[in-house]
mmCIF file with all atom_site columns, C-alpha atoms in Angstrom:
data_model
loop_
_atom_site.group_PDB
_atom_site.id
_atom_site.type_symbol
_atom_site.label_atom_id
_atom_site.label_alt_id
_atom_site.label_comp_id
_atom_site.label_asym_id
_atom_site.label_entity_id
_atom_site.label_seq_id
_atom_site.pdbx_PDB_ins_code
_atom_site.Cartn_x
_atom_site.Cartn_y
_atom_site.Cartn_z
_atom_site.occupancy
_atom_site.B_iso_or_equiv
_atom_site.pdbx_formal_charge
_atom_site.auth_seq_id
_atom_site.auth_comp_id
_atom_site.auth_asym_id
_atom_site.auth_atom_id
_atom_site.pdbx_PDB_model_num
ATOM 1   C CA . MET A 1 1   ? 59.968  12.789  -14.022 1.00 0.00 ? 1   MET A CA 1
ATOM 2   C CA . LYS A 1 2   ? 59.790  9.323   -15.111 1.00 0.00 ? 2   LYS A CA 1
ATOM 3   C CA . ILE A 1 3   ? 58.487  8.339   -12.184 1.00 0.00 ? 3   ILE A CA 1
ATOM 4   C CA . LEU A 1 4   ? 56.097  11.094  -11.570 1.00 0.00 ? 4   LEU A CA 1
ATOM 5   C CA . LYS A 1 5   ? 54.633  10.000  -14.775 1.00 0.00 ? 5   LYS A CA 1
ATOM 6   C CA . ARG A 1 6   ? 54.299  6.494   -13.774 1.00 0.00 ? 6   ARG A CA 1
ATOM 7   C CA . LYS A 1 7   ? 51.986  7.843   -10.606 1.00 0.00 ? 7   LYS A CA 1
ATOM 8   C CA . LEU A 1 8   ? 50.571  9.535   -13.240 1.00 0.00 ? 8   LEU A CA 1
ATOM 9   C CA . THR A 1 9   ? 49.686  6.660   -15.292 1.00 0.00 ? 9   THR A CA 1
ATOM 10  C CA . VAL A 1 10  ? 48.604  3.985   -12.503 1.00 0.00 ? 10  VAL A CA 1
ATOM 11  C CA . VAL A 1 11  ? 46.178  6.691   -11.124 1.00 0.00 ? 11  VAL A CA 1
ATOM 12  C CA . LEU A 1 12  ? 44.921  7.607   -14.663 1.00 0.00 ? 12  LEU A CA 1
ATOM 13  C CA . THR A 1 13  ? 44.461  3.601   -15.030 1.00 0.00 ? 13  THR A CA 1
ATOM 14  C CA . MET A 1 14  ? 43.094  3.069   -11.160 1.00 0.00 ? 14  MET A CA 1
ATOM 15  C CA . ILE A 1 15  ? 39.787  6.075   -12.784 1.00 0.00 ? 15  ILE A CA 1
ATOM 16  C CA . PRO A 1 16  ? 37.668  3.092   -14.383 1.00 0.00 ? 16  PRO A CA 1
ATOM 17  C CA . LEU A 1 17  ? 38.229  0.710   -11.792 1.00 0.00 ? 17  LEU A CA 1
ATOM 18  C CA . ILE A 1 18  ? 37.242  3.556   -9.024  1.00 0.00 ? 18  ILE A CA 1
ATOM 19  C CA . ALA A 1 19  ? 34.005  4.677   -10.265 1.00 0.00 ? 19  ALA A CA 1
ATOM 20  C CA . ALA A 1 20  ? 33.066  0.551   -11.234 1.00 0.00 ? 20  ALA A CA 1
ATOM 21  C CA . CYS A 1 21  ? 33.428  0.105   -7.757  1.00 0.00 ? 21  CYS A CA 1
ATOM 22  C CA . THR A 1 22  ? 31.443  2.959   -6.795  1.00 0.00 ? 22  THR A CA 1
ATOM 23  C CA . ASN A 1 23  ? 28.674  2.184   -9.221  1.00 0.00 ? 23  ASN A CA 1
ATOM 24  C CA . LEU A 1 24  ? 28.617  -1.373  -8.088  1.00 0.00 ? 24  LEU A CA 1
ATOM 25  C CA . SER A 1 25  ? 28.399  -0.060  -4.469  1.00 0.00 ? 25  SER A CA 1
ATOM 26  C CA . HIS A 1 26  ? 25.574  2.552   -5.602  1.00 0.00 ? 26  HIS A CA 1
ATOM 27  C CA . ARG A 1 27  ? 23.378  -1.248  -7.206  1.00 0.00 ? 27  ARG A CA 1
ATOM 28  C CA . LYS A 1 28  ? 24.118  -2.791  -4.266  1.00 0.00 ? 28  LYS A CA 1
ATOM 29  C CA . HIS A 1 29  ? 22.468  0.154   -1.848  1.00 0.00 ? 29  HIS A CA 1
ATOM 30  C CA . ASP A 1 30  ? 19.676  0.758   -4.290  1.00 0.00 ? 30  ASP A CA 1
ATOM 31  C CA . PRO A 1 31  ? 16.560  -1.479  -2.333  1.00 0.00 ? 31  PRO A CA 1
ATOM 32  C CA . GLN A 1 32  ? 14.418  -1.262  -5.506  1.00 0.00 ? 32  GLN A CA 1
ATOM 33  C CA . ARG A 1 33  ? 16.349  -3.520  -7.937  1.00 0.00 ? 33  ARG A CA 1
ATOM 34  C CA . ARG A 1 34  ? 15.376  -6.281  -5.120  1.00 0.00 ? 34  ARG A CA 1
ATOM 35  C CA . PHE A 1 35  ? 11.583  -6.150  -6.534  1.00 0.00 ? 35  PHE A CA 1
ATOM 36  C CA . ARG A 1 36  ? 11.988  -5.232  -9.873  1.00 0.00 ? 36  ARG A CA 1
ATOM 37  C CA . GLY A 1 37  ? 9.311   -6.431  -12.287 1.00 0.00 ? 37  GLY A CA 1
ATOM 38  C CA . MET A 1 38  ? 7.037   -7.397  -9.535  1.00 0.00 ? 38  MET A CA 1
ATOM 39  C CA . GLY A 1 39  ? 3.685   -7.044  -9.179  1.00 0.00 ? 39  GLY A CA 1
ATOM 40  C CA . CYS A 1 40  ? 2.569   -5.205  -4.867  1.00 0.00 ? 40  CYS A CA 1
ATOM 41  C CA . VAL A 1 41  ? -1.283  -5.220  -4.491  1.00 0.00 ? 41  VAL A CA 1
ATOM 42  C CA . LEU A 1 42  ? -1.683  -3.144  -0.912  1.00 0.00 ? 42  LEU A CA 1
ATOM 43  C CA . VAL A 1 43  ? -3.738  -4.365  1.769   1.00 0.00 ? 43  VAL A CA 1
ATOM 44  C CA . ILE A 1 44  ? -4.652  -1.817  5.083   1.00 0.00 ? 44  ILE A CA 1
ATOM 45  C CA . ASP A 1 45  ? -7.238  -2.760  7.275   1.00 0.00 ? 45  ASP A CA 1
ATOM 46  C CA . ALA A 1 46  ? -7.279  -2.138  11.583  1.00 0.00 ? 46  ALA A CA 1
ATOM 47  C CA . MET A 1 47  ? -7.472  -4.051  14.271  1.00 0.00 ? 47  MET A CA 1
ATOM 48  C CA . ARG A 1 48  ? -11.116 -5.472  15.970  1.00 0.00 ? 48  ARG A CA 1
ATOM 49  C CA . ASP A 1 49  ? -12.237 -2.524  17.666  1.00 0.00 ? 49  ASP A CA 1
ATOM 50  C CA . VAL A 1 50  ? -9.933  -0.276  16.407  1.00 0.00 ? 50  VAL A CA 1
ATOM 51  C CA . GLU A 1 51  ? -11.082 3.095   13.935  1.00 0.00 ? 51  GLU A CA 1
ATOM 52  C CA . VAL A 1 52  ? -9.124  5.855   12.804  1.00 0.00 ? 52  VAL A CA 1
ATOM 53  C CA . LEU A 1 53  ? -9.563  9.041   11.353  1.00 0.00 ? 53  LEU A CA 1
ATOM 54  C CA . GLY A 1 54  ? -7.916  11.160  8.275   1.00 0.00 ? 54  GLY A CA 1
ATOM 55  C CA . LEU A 1 55  ? -5.709  8.108   8.114   1.00 0.00 ? 55  LEU A CA 1
ATOM 56  C CA . GLU A 1 56  ? -2.953  8.534   5.302   1.00 0.00 ? 56  GLU A CA 1
ATOM 57  C CA . PHE A 1 57  ? 0.174   6.977   4.058   1.00 0.00 ? 57  PHE A CA 1
ATOM 58  C CA . TYR A 1 58  ? 3.269   8.262   3.125   1.00 0.00 ? 58  TYR A CA 1
ATOM 59  C CA . ASP A 1 59  ? 6.137   6.092   1.122   1.00 0.00 ? 59  ASP A CA 1
ATOM 60  C CA . ASP A 1 60  ? 10.233  7.576   1.626   1.00 0.00 ? 60  ASP A CA 1
ATOM 61  C CA . ARG A 1 61  ? 9.787   9.755   -0.836  1.00 0.00 ? 61  ARG A CA 1
ATOM 62  C CA . GLY A 1 62  ? 6.861   11.726  0.839   1.00 0.00 ? 62  GLY A CA 1
ATOM 63  C CA . TYR A 1 63  ? 4.302   10.835  -1.965  1.00 0.00 ? 63  TYR A CA 1
ATOM 64  C CA . GLU A 1 64  ? 0.714   9.463   -0.527  1.00 0.00 ? 64  GLU A CA 1
ATOM 65  C CA . ILE A 1 65  ? 0.603   5.711   -1.146  1.00 0.00 ? 65  ILE A CA 1
ATOM 66  C CA . TYR A 1 66  ? -2.935  5.951   0.629   1.00 0.00 ? 66  TYR A CA 1
ATOM 67  C CA . GLY A 1 67  ? -5.625  7.974   2.540   1.00 0.00 ? 67  GLY A CA 1
ATOM 68  C CA . LYS A 1 68  ? -9.130  7.210   3.627   1.00 0.00 ? 68  LYS A CA 1
ATOM 69  C CA . ALA A 1 69  ? -11.674 9.108   5.740   1.00 0.00 ? 69  ALA A CA 1
ATOM 70  C CA . THR A 1 70  ? -12.527 6.306   8.608   1.00 0.00 ? 70  THR A CA 1
ATOM 71  C CA . GLN A 1 71  ? -10.714 3.092   8.547   1.00 0.00 ? 71  GLN A CA 1
ATOM 72  C CA . ASN A 1 72  ? -11.475 -0.054  10.158  1.00 0.00 ? 72  ASN A CA 1
ATOM 73  C CA . LEU A 1 73  ? -12.021 -3.787  10.249  1.00 0.00 ? 73  LEU A CA 1
ATOM 74  C CA . ARG A 1 74  ? -15.388 -4.134  7.994   1.00 0.00 ? 74  ARG A CA 1
ATOM 75  C CA . ASN A 1 75  ? -13.362 -1.539  5.484   1.00 0.00 ? 75  ASN A CA 1
ATOM 76  C CA . ARG A 1 76  ? -10.417 -3.263  4.596   1.00 0.00 ? 76  ARG A CA 1
ATOM 77  C CA . SER A 1 77  ? -8.864  -1.584  1.541   1.00 0.00 ? 77  SER A CA 1
ATOM 78  C CA . ILE A 1 78  ? -7.261  -4.035  -1.576  1.00 0.00 ? 78  ILE A CA 1
ATOM 79  C CA . PHE A 1 79  ? -5.136  -2.113  -4.783  1.00 0.00 ? 79  PHE A CA 1
ATOM 80  C CA . ALA A 1 80  ? -2.242  -2.651  -6.790  1.00 0.00 ? 80  ALA A CA 1
ATOM 81  C CA . LEU A 1 81  ? 0.568   -0.156  -5.687  1.00 0.00 ? 81  LEU A CA 1
ATOM 82  C CA . GLY A 1 82  ? 1.258   2.078   -9.149  1.00 0.00 ? 82  GLY A CA 1
ATOM 83  C CA . GLY A 1 83  ? 4.740   2.438   -10.179 1.00 0.00 ? 83  GLY A CA 1
ATOM 84  C CA . ILE A 1 84  ? 5.651   -1.207  -8.985  1.00 0.00 ? 84  ILE A CA 1
ATOM 85  C CA . TYR A 1 85  ? 7.899   1.079   -6.198  1.00 0.00 ? 85  TYR A CA 1
ATOM 86  C CA . VAL A 1 86  ? 7.900   -0.617  -3.065  1.00 0.00 ? 86  VAL A CA 1
ATOM 87  C CA . PRO A 1 87  ? 8.987   1.966   0.111   1.00 0.00 ? 87  PRO A CA 1
ATOM 88  C CA . VAL A 1 88  ? 12.057  1.631   1.929   1.00 0.00 ? 88  VAL A CA 1
ATOM 89  C CA . THR A 1 89  ? 9.982   3.236   5.156   1.00 0.00 ? 89  THR A CA 1
ATOM 90  C CA . VAL A 1 90  ? 6.177   4.464   5.809   1.00 0.00 ? 90  VAL A CA 1
ATOM 91  C CA . ARG A 1 91  ? 4.621   6.984   7.264   1.00 0.00 ? 91  ARG A CA 1
ATOM 92  C CA . ALA A 1 92  ? 1.475   6.162   8.391   1.00 0.00 ? 92  ALA A CA 1
ATOM 93  C CA . THR A 1 93  ? -0.884  9.180   10.424  1.00 0.00 ? 93  THR A CA 1
ATOM 94  C CA . TRP A 1 94  ? -4.132  9.645   11.589  1.00 0.00 ? 94  TRP A CA 1
ATOM 95  C CA . ARG A 1 95  ? -6.057  12.203  12.976  1.00 0.00 ? 95  ARG A CA 1
ATOM 96  C CA . ASP A 1 96  ? -8.875  13.888  15.255  1.00 0.00 ? 96  ASP A CA 1
ATOM 97  C CA . SER A 1 97  ? -11.840 13.725  12.609  1.00 0.00 ? 97  SER A CA 1
ATOM 98  C CA . THR A 1 98  ? -12.501 13.611  8.608   1.00 0.00 ? 98  THR A CA 1
ATOM 99  C CA . LYS A 1 99  ? -12.293 17.482  7.710   1.00 0.00 ? 99  LYS A CA 1
ATOM 100 C CA . SER A 1 100 ? -10.567 17.989  4.598   1.00 0.00 ? 100 SER A CA 1
ATOM 101 C CA . VAL A 1 101 ? -9.565  21.098  2.837   1.00 0.00 ? 101 VAL A CA 1
ATOM 102 C CA . TRP A 1 102 ? -7.657  21.721  -0.668  1.00 0.00 ? 102 TRP A CA 1
ATOM 103 C CA . GLY A 1 103 ? -4.268  21.273  -0.916  1.00 0.00 ? 103 GLY A CA 1
ATOM 104 C CA . LYS A 1 104 ? -1.975  21.472  -3.597  1.00 0.00 ? 104 LYS A CA 1
ATOM 105 C CA . MET A 1 105 ? -2.376  18.275  -5.346  1.00 0.00 ? 105 MET A CA 1
ATOM 106 C CA . ASP A 1 106 ? -5.770  17.055  -3.862  1.00 0.00 ? 106 ASP A CA 1
ATOM 107 C CA . MET A 1 107 ? -8.264  16.925  -0.894  1.00 0.00 ? 107 MET A CA 1
ATOM 108 C CA . GLU A 1 108 ? -5.760  16.996  3.081   1.00 0.00 ? 108 GLU A CA 1
ATOM 109 C CA . PHE A 1 109 ? -6.933  15.611  6.385   1.00 0.00 ? 109 PHE A CA 1
ATOM 110 C CA . ASN A 1 110 ? -6.527  18.690  8.365   1.00 0.00 ? 110 ASN A CA 1
ATOM 111 C CA . GLY A 1 111 ? -7.395  17.687  11.583  1.00 0.00 ? 111 GLY A CA 1
ATOM 112 C CA . ASN A 1 112 ? -4.742  17.206  14.754  1.00 0.00 ? 112 ASN A CA 1
ATOM 113 C CA . ILE A 1 113 ? -2.559  14.994  13.973  1.00 0.00 ? 113 ILE A CA 1
ATOM 114 C CA . ILE A 1 114 ? -2.575  12.186  16.755  1.00 0.00 ? 114 ILE A CA 1
ATOM 115 C CA . GLY A 1 115 ? -1.049  9.267   15.709  1.00 0.00 ? 115 GLY A CA 1
ATOM 116 C CA . ASP A 1 116 ? 2.311   9.173   13.723  1.00 0.00 ? 116 ASP A CA 1
ATOM 117 C CA . TYR A 1 117 ? 4.277   6.143   13.351  1.00 0.00 ? 117 TYR A CA 1
ATOM 118 C CA . THR A 1 118 ? 7.164   5.704   10.381  1.00 0.00 ? 118 THR A CA 1
ATOM 119 C CA . PHE A 1 119 ? 8.537   2.113   9.884   1.00 0.00 ? 119 PHE A CA 1
ATOM 120 C CA . PRO A 1 120 ? 10.377  0.236   7.515   1.00 0.00 ? 120 PRO A CA 1
ATOM 121 C CA . VAL A 1 121 ? 9.211   -2.079  4.925   1.00 0.00 ? 121 VAL A CA 1
ATOM 122 C CA . ALA A 1 122 ? 11.689  -2.772  2.105   1.00 0.00 ? 122 ALA A CA 1
ATOM 123 C CA . GLU A 1 123 ? 14.081  -4.547  3.977   1.00 0.00 ? 123 GLU A CA 1
ATOM 124 C CA . ARG A 1 124 ? 12.260  -6.613  6.226   1.00 0.00 ? 124 ARG A CA 1
ATOM 125 C CA . ILE A 1 125 ? 11.144  -8.649  3.270   1.00 0.00 ? 125 ILE A CA 1
ATOM 126 C CA . PRO A 1 126 ? 13.360  -11.821 2.983   1.00 0.00 ? 126 PRO A CA 1
ATOM 127 C CA . ASP A 1 127 ? 14.811  -12.916 -0.244  1.00 0.00 ? 127 ASP A CA 1
ATOM 128 C CA . GLU A 1 128 ? 13.489  -15.617 -0.899  1.00 0.00 ? 128 GLU A CA 1
ATOM 129 C CA . VAL A 1 129 ? 10.057  -14.247 -1.338  1.00 0.00 ? 129 VAL A CA 1
ATOM 130 C CA . LEU A 1 130 ? 10.755  -12.821 -3.572  1.00 0.00 ? 130 LEU A CA 1
ATOM 131 C CA . ASN A 1 131 ? 12.922  -15.501 -5.220  1.00 0.00 ? 131 ASN A CA 1
ATOM 132 C CA . ASP A 1 132 ? 9.697   -17.833 -5.289  1.00 0.00 ? 132 ASP A CA 1
ATOM 133 C CA . ILE A 1 133 ? 7.801   -14.856 -6.911  1.00 0.00 ? 133 ILE A CA 1
ATOM 134 C CA . ARG A 1 134 ? 10.918  -15.046 -9.422  1.00 0.00 ? 134 ARG A CA 1
ATOM 135 C CA . GLU A 1 135 ? 10.531  -18.861 -9.688  1.00 0.00 ? 135 GLU A CA 1
ATOM 136 C CA . HIS A 1 136 ? 6.886   -19.079 -9.449  1.00 0.00 ? 136 HIS A CA 1
ATOM 137 C CA . GLY A 1 137 ? 5.327   -16.007 -10.307 1.00 0.00 ? 137 GLY A CA 1
ATOM 138 C CA . GLY A 1 138 ? 2.956   -14.697 -8.136  1.00 0.00 ? 138 GLY A CA 1
ATOM 139 C CA . ASN A 1 139 ? 1.613   -10.900 -6.448  1.00 0.00 ? 139 ASN A CA 1
ATOM 140 C CA . LEU A 1 140 ? 4.013   -9.046  -3.343  1.00 0.00 ? 140 LEU A CA 1
ATOM 141 C CA . ARG A 1 141 ? 1.393   -8.237  -0.689  1.00 0.00 ? 141 ARG A CA 1
ATOM 142 C CA . LEU A 1 142 ? 2.211   -5.930  1.550   1.00 0.00 ? 142 LEU A CA 1
ATOM 143 C CA . LYS A 1 143 ? -0.236  -5.441  4.259   1.00 0.00 ? 143 LYS A CA 1
ATOM 144 C CA . PHE A 1 144 ? -1.015  -3.148  6.649   1.00 0.00 ? 144 PHE A CA 1
ATOM 145 C CA . ARG A 1 145 ? -3.043  -3.411  9.629   1.00 0.00 ? 145 ARG A CA 1
ATOM 146 C CA . VAL A 1 146 ? -3.408  -0.447  12.249  1.00 0.00 ? 146 VAL A CA 1
ATOM 147 C CA . GLN A 1 147 ? -3.454  -1.020  15.609  1.00 0.00 ? 147 GLN A CA 1
ATOM 148 C CA . SER A 1 148 ? -4.369  2.207   18.039  1.00 0.00 ? 148 SER A CA 1
ATOM 149 C CA . ASP A 1 149 ? -0.835  2.738   19.045  1.00 0.00 ? 149 ASP A CA 1
ATOM 150 C CA . GLY A 1 150 ? 1.190   1.606   16.072  1.00 0.00 ? 150 GLY A CA 1
ATOM 151 C CA . VAL A 1 151 ? 0.811   -0.288  12.638  1.00 0.00 ? 151 VAL A CA 1
ATOM 152 C CA . LEU A 1 152 ? 1.571   -3.735  12.113  1.00 0.00 ? 152 LEU A CA 1
ATOM 153 C CA . PHE A 1 153 ? 3.393   -5.092  8.936   1.00 0.00 ? 153 PHE A CA 1
ATOM 154 C CA . GLY A 1 154 ? 3.279   -8.169  7.088   1.00 0.00 ? 154 GLY A CA 1
ATOM 155 C CA . TRP A 1 155 ? 3.229   -9.481  3.700   1.00 0.00 ? 155 TRP A CA 1
ATOM 156 C CA . ASP A 1 156 ? 2.703   -12.911 1.299   1.00 0.00 ? 156 ASP A CA 1
ATOM 157 C CA . ILE A 1 157 ? 2.973   -13.687 -1.664  1.00 0.00 ? 157 ILE A CA 1
ATOM 158 C CA . GLU A 1 158 ? -0.676  -14.082 -4.051  1.00 0.00 ? 158 GLU A CA 1
ATOM 159 C CA . ARG A 1 159 ? -1.558  -16.292 -6.977  1.00 0.00 ? 159 ARG A CA 1
ATOM 160 C CA . VAL A 1 160 ? -4.406  -17.009 -8.530  1.00 0.00 ? 160 VAL A CA 1
ATOM 161 C CA . GLY A 1 161 ? -6.180  -20.445 -7.515  1.00 0.00 ? 161 GLY A CA 1
ATOM 162 C CA . ARG A 1 162 ? -9.529  -22.154 -8.870  1.00 0.00 ? 162 ARG A CA 1
ATOM 163 C CA . ASN A 1 163 ? -12.103 -19.685 -7.954  1.00 0.00 ? 163 ASN A CA 1
ATOM 164 C CA . LEU A 1 164 ? -10.235 -17.562 -5.418  1.00 0.00 ? 164 LEU A CA 1
ATOM 165 C CA . SER A 1 165 ? -6.707  -16.455 -4.824  1.00 0.00 ? 165 SER A CA 1
ATOM 166 C CA . VAL A 1 166 ? -3.986  -18.236 -2.898  1.00 0.00 ? 166 VAL A CA 1
ATOM 167 C CA . HIS A 1 167 ? -1.754  -16.958 -0.406  1.00 0.00 ? 167 HIS A CA 1
ATOM 168 C CA . SER A 1 168 ? 1.082   -18.446 1.052   1.00 0.00 ? 168 SER A CA 1
ATOM 169 C CA . ASN A 1 169 ? 4.824   -17.283 2.616   1.00 0.00 ? 169 ASN A CA 1
ATOM 170 C CA . PRO A 1 170 ? 3.405   -14.965 5.373   1.00 0.00 ? 170 PRO A CA 1
ATOM 171 C CA . GLY A 1 171 ? 5.909   -12.905 7.340   1.00 0.00 ? 171 GLY A CA 1
ATOM 172 C CA . GLY A 1 172 ? 5.984   -10.137 9.528   1.00 0.00 ? 172 GLY A CA 1
ATOM 173 C CA . ASP A 1 173 ? 4.005   -8.522  11.939  1.00 0.00 ? 173 ASP A CA 1
ATOM 174 C CA . PHE A 1 174 ? 0.811   -10.796 11.902  1.00 0.00 ? 174 PHE A CA 1
ATOM 175 C CA . LYS A 1 175 ? -1.315  -13.146 9.271   1.00 0.00 ? 175 LYS A CA 1
ATOM 176 C CA . GLU A 1 176 ? -5.358  -12.282 8.753   1.00 0.00 ? 176 GLU A CA 1
ATOM 177 C CA . ALA A 1 177 ? -7.165  -15.379 9.332   1.00 0.00 ? 177 ALA A CA 1
ATOM 178 C CA . HIS A 1 178 ? -8.724  -17.575 6.282   1.00 0.00 ? 178 HIS A CA 1
ATOM 179 C CA . ILE A 1 179 ? -12.120 -18.188 6.185   1.00 0.00 ? 179 ILE A CA 1
ATOM 180 C CA . SER A 1 180 ? -14.368 -19.316 3.760   1.00 0.00 ? 180 SER A CA 1
ATOM 181 C CA . GLY A 1 181 ? -17.956 -19.587 3.913   1.00 0.00 ? 181 GLY A CA 1
ATOM 182 C CA . GLY A 1 182 ? -18.568 -17.540 6.882   1.00 0.00 ? 182 GLY A CA 1
ATOM 183 C CA . LYS A 1 183 ? -15.999 -19.776 8.492   1.00 0.00 ? 183 LYS A CA 1
ATOM 184 C CA . VAL A 1 184 ? -13.274 -19.450 9.998   1.00 0.00 ? 184 VAL A CA 1
ATOM 185 C CA . VAL A 1 185 ? -10.731 -22.070 8.721   1.00 0.00 ? 185 VAL A CA 1
ATOM 186 C CA . GLU A 1 186 ? -7.075  -21.451 9.783   1.00 0.00 ? 186 GLU A CA 1
ATOM 187 C CA . LYS A 1 187 ? -6.958  -18.389 12.511  1.00 0.00 ? 187 LYS A CA 1
ATOM 188 C CA . GLY A 1 188 ? -4.898  -15.346 12.326  1.00 0.00 ? 188 GLY A CA 1
ATOM 189 C CA . TRP A 1 189 ? -2.009  -13.981 14.383  1.00 0.00 ? 189 TRP A CA 1
ATOM 190 C CA . TYR A 1 190 ? -0.199  -10.174 15.390  1.00 0.00 ? 190 TYR A CA 1
ATOM 191 C CA . ILE A 1 191 ? 2.982   -10.264 17.256  1.00 0.00 ? 191 ILE A CA 1
ATOM 192 C CA . ASP A 1 192 ? 2.172   -8.106  20.704  1.00 0.00 ? 192 ASP A CA 1
ATOM 193 C CA . LYS A 1 193 ? 4.625   -5.663  20.590  1.00 0.00 ? 193 LYS A CA 1
ATOM 194 C CA . GLN A 1 194 ? 5.138   -5.437  24.277  1.00 0.00 ? 194 GLN A CA 1
ATOM 195 C CA . THR A 1 195 ? 5.400   -8.850  24.854  1.00 0.00 ? 195 THR A CA 1
ATOM 196 C CA . GLY A 1 196 ? 6.301   -10.493 21.486  1.00 0.00 ? 196 GLY A CA 1
ATOM 197 C CA . GLN A 1 197 ? 4.430   -13.204 22.236  1.00 0.00 ? 197 GLN A CA 1
ATOM 198 C CA . LYS A 1 198 ? 2.184   -14.439 18.462  1.00 0.00 ? 198 LYS A CA 1
ATOM 199 C CA . ILE A 1 199 ? -1.487  -13.891 19.287  1.00 0.00 ? 199 ILE A CA 1
ATOM 200 C CA . GLU A 1 200 ? -4.324  -15.371 17.553  1.00 0.00 ? 200 GLU A CA 1
ATOM 201 C CA . THR A 1 201 ? -7.109  -14.067 15.692  1.00 0.00 ? 201 THR A CA 1
ATOM 202 C CA . ASP A 1 202 ? -10.540 -15.353 14.062  1.00 0.00 ? 202 ASP A CA 1
ATOM 203 C CA . TYR A 1 203 ? -9.974  -12.316 11.342  1.00 0.00 ? 203 TYR A CA 1
#
């Protein structure tokens, strides 16, 4: 009987420890903890000579975070990400037309889907970039560039300069060129998915 009581006491003592370990494990794997308190900006455009119709981005929760009837390089979109939720993954779809109908909440594109790609986002952003923002301030930019056969994803830090924003710590699949006064000051680049080579661009 005494042995049984001892075992029961040990088990009861361990329950809070097990619960604490479970909570720690849950927090450790919560991808949003890394981005807590940060401002995030979305930047979306397309490769030169690429134009897609009925473009929509969805996060891992299924919420639409972006939609545009026609997306190309010229009509780049830049806006703050509402809710400060950095997507674990993003699903990008585009269609063969810009036809739309009323959906459950708003207008939805209803052409045939001809592009459908899902890719990781949150896990690719290095801790070094996030630590830099916490130490020196700035916003995290999440950048997406549509290709004919997929989407390039990149990131950098945006800080306010004297007359314009300054960007640093670029990473990912591409970096846009730095253009000042209509001239390319610093070329951009992207990683070719087939060869893995870094290819320079002037946009």
